[in-house]
Amino acid sequence: MVMEEQKSLSFTLDPKSGVPYYKQVILQVEMAIADGRLTTGDQLPTVRSLAVDLKINPNTISRAYREMEIRGIVNTQQGTGTFISEKEIEISAVEREKILASLVRDFVIKANSYGIDMDQVIDYLQEMRDNEPLKA
Amino acid sequence: MVMEEQKSLSFTLDPKSGVPYYKQVILQVEMAIADGRLTTGDQLPTVRSLAVDLKINPNTISRAYREMEIRGIVNTQQGTGTFISEKEIEISAVEREKILASLVRDFVIKANSYGIDMDQVIDYLQEMRDNEPLKA
Amino acid sequence: MVMEEQKSLSFTLDPKSGVPYYKQVILQVEMAIADGRLTTGDQLPTVRSLAVDLKINPNTISRAYREMEIRGIVNTQQGTGTFISEKEIEISAVEREKILASLVRDFVIKANSYGIDMDQVIDYLQEMRDNEPLKA
Amino acid sequence: MVMEEQKSLSFTLDPKSGVPYYKQVILQVEMAIADGRLTTGDQLPTVRSLAVDLKINPNTISRAYREMEIRGIVNTQQGTGTFISEKEIEISAVEREKILASLVRDFVIKANSYGIDMDQVIDYLQEMRDNEPLKA
DNA sequence: GTGGTCTAGACCACA
DNA sequence: GTGGTCTAGACCACT
């Protein structure tokens, strides 16, 4: 029997990383969406509560949320909250294959600049996937 | 006869990463030294040629080289060029891991934004690897 | 002989309109692009200078510029300035016709809700166009 | 026989306009009164039906109606409905012009973002009008 | 010189 | 209660 690891959504900030706080928040939301911890309609923590949690200024959270709103990642309703928006992805398999190929090509070139080869990447990805929670 | 592994040196910049260009250049040089693609005495591209290659302002390359000079990573000889110095570059496993993680994370997020999930990405990469086993 | 009216780019704010300052700035940039006063590569006023001009806080200008950056309208380079980005619009005539039709349909419905008919709209548009500067 | 001009009453909301929903509703009622589509004694849609129509929270419609009640624009009779009161609505030419300008401006900007310029828009609209001269 | 990030705090608007 | 806007001012990073 396997422990059903429940990867809950919790935000953390690394002050030393050099990455701005608001970007760290965005990245964490994006990753949570990518691996299924957040999906369409889910509510994000309120600006104020997350600010308290992370011990930073509410404006900084606000900025992160606003930026995601502009990008269409989340949907904000005054007085109600901020929610993961519906992603309307309607592309054919062919199209998707094309996009994937182009993304991979760019990525390989970039990884190559850092001396990272595909085996490492694949291993890393598999590890990531295997640490995912069972989706509902 | 075995194909000798050809790890070529090539620079890439990601304008959207938020990482300043000059830092991206430094990082790539360091990684190349760390994994043997560059070694003591090797010449770096000239400021101008690299600037043309990357389509950015030569000043930015200059700054990267200057900073590496200060750190003792390279040696600049007026009128001759910039060369890798004797100093050993230590890039910890942790550091490598971080870079890898950040590259992969950005990639996964981007793929996800097109509705491509990790499984598809992994499948694609594996297929790619298996079909071109000898390509660097 | 006709006076060549030179519609210069000057920003103005209407505090009474209820439209947030940063949105007013964005709208004015967008309109300037739409009618040719601003085009690819043109530099916007610096954050600070525009703030002084409009007598508002630089952060507010910053916010407007940042939002346009995210939307891909402008391109920002640290230490250099903010520039109108190249619009890469590559759509076929057929596609464009489709989009236009759909935009117009939505617009007509909306205008209708406000009791505005097409004749008024057309007149208004023609007036707008005729006030444009001669493009270089 | 002449077609009687049919100015129908229909509500629309633009989520991206930044104008709160309740204000958009009020504005549209006011415009309808101003140009005769609604007149003293006419009944407005019920809160619920309009909320369903516009797919928004009934509270938002309530608020719009409440505010119009306060301003004396409408009369709410418990259990019966909401009716246009006797008060005259004066919407100045300036006000109308403003609304028209803002609608058209948003439309032009949007079209422009797809690479469609004003001339194309005007041509399209004129053609439309000329081909369907009798359509409301 | 340029823009970027963050804070602290005020006040407003929506539900 | 929610998020939105704006200010004032500090400090940092890039050219």
Coordinates of C-alpha atoms in Angstrom, one line a residue, chain B residues 40-126:
Chain B
T40 CA 42.3 27.0 -19.3
G41 CA 43.7 29.0 -22.2
D42 CA 40.7 28.7 -24.4
Q43 CA 39.6 31.9 -26.1
L44 CA 36.2 33.3 -25.7
P45 CA 34.4 34.8 -28.7
T46 CA 35.3 38.5 -29.1
V47 CA 32.9 41.0 -27.5
R48 CA 31.8 42.2 -30.9
S49 CA 31.2 38.8 -32.5
L50 CA 29.3 37.5 -29.6
A51 CA 27.2 40.7 -29.5
V52 CA 26.4 40.3 -33.1
D53 CA 25.6 36.6 -32.5
L54 CA 23.2 37.3 -29.7
K55 CA 21.9 40.5 -31.2
I56 CA 22.5 42.6 -28.1
N57 CA 24.6 45.6 -27.2
P58 CA 28.3 45.0 -27.1
N59 CA 28.4 46.8 -23.8
T60 CA 26.5 44.0 -22.2
I61 CA 29.0 41.4 -23.3
S62 CA 31.8 43.7 -22.1
R63 CA 30.2 43.8 -18.8
A64 CA 30.0 40.1 -18.5
Y65 CA 33.6 39.7 -19.5
R66 CA 34.7 42.4 -17.1
E67 CA 32.9 40.8 -14.3
M68 CA 34.5 37.4 -15.1
E69 CA 37.8 39.1 -15.2
I70 CA 37.3 40.5 -11.8
R71 CA 36.3 37.2 -10.5
G72 CA 39.4 35.7 -12.0
I73 CA 37.5 33.4 -14.3
V74 CA 39.0 34.9 -17.5
N75 CA 42.0 36.9 -18.5
T76 CA 41.6 39.8 -20.9
Q77 CA 44.6 40.7 -23.0
Q78 CA 44.2 44.0 -24.7
G79 CA 44.1 43.6 -28.5
T80 CA 44.3 39.9 -28.3
G81 CA 41.2 38.6 -26.7
T82 CA 39.7 37.0 -23.6
F83 CA 40.9 33.7 -22.4
I84 CA 39.9 31.2 -19.7
S85 CA 42.3 31.6 -16.8
E86 CA 43.7 28.8 -14.6
K87 CA 41.2 29.3 -11.8
E88 CA 39.1 26.3 -11.1
I89 CA 35.4 26.7 -11.4
E90 CA 33.4 24.9 -8.9
I91 CA 29.8 24.5 -9.7
S92 CA 28.2 22.5 -7.0
A93 CA 25.7 19.8 -7.7
V94 CA 23.2 22.0 -5.9
E95 CA 23.9 24.9 -8.3
R96 CA 23.5 22.6 -11.3
E97 CA 20.3 21.2 -9.9
K98 CA 18.9 24.7 -9.5
I99 CA 19.6 25.7 -13.0
L100 CA 18.2 22.5 -14.4
A101 CA 15.1 22.9 -12.2
S102 CA 14.5 26.4 -13.3
L103 CA 15.0 25.6 -17.0
V104 CA 12.6 22.6 -16.8
R105 CA 10.1 24.5 -14.7
D106 CA 9.8 27.3 -17.2
F107 CA 9.5 24.7 -20.0
V108 CA 6.8 22.7 -18.3
I109 CA 4.8 25.9 -17.5
K110 CA 5.0 27.0 -21.1
A111 CA 4.0 23.7 -22.5
N112 CA 1.1 23.6 -20.0
S113 CA -0.1 26.9 -21.2
Y114 CA -0.7 25.3 -24.5
G115 CA -2.5 22.4 -22.9
I116 CA 0.4 20.0 -23.1
D117 CA 0.9 18.0 -19.9
M118 CA 4.0 16.5 -18.5
D119 CA 3.3 13.0 -19.7
Q120 CA 3.1 14.2 -23.3
V121 CA 6.3 16.1 -22.8
I122 CA 8.2 13.1 -21.4
D123 CA 6.9 10.8 -24.1
Y124 CA 8.0 13.2 -26.7
L125 CA 11.5 13.6 -25.3
Q126 CA 12.0 9.9 -24.9

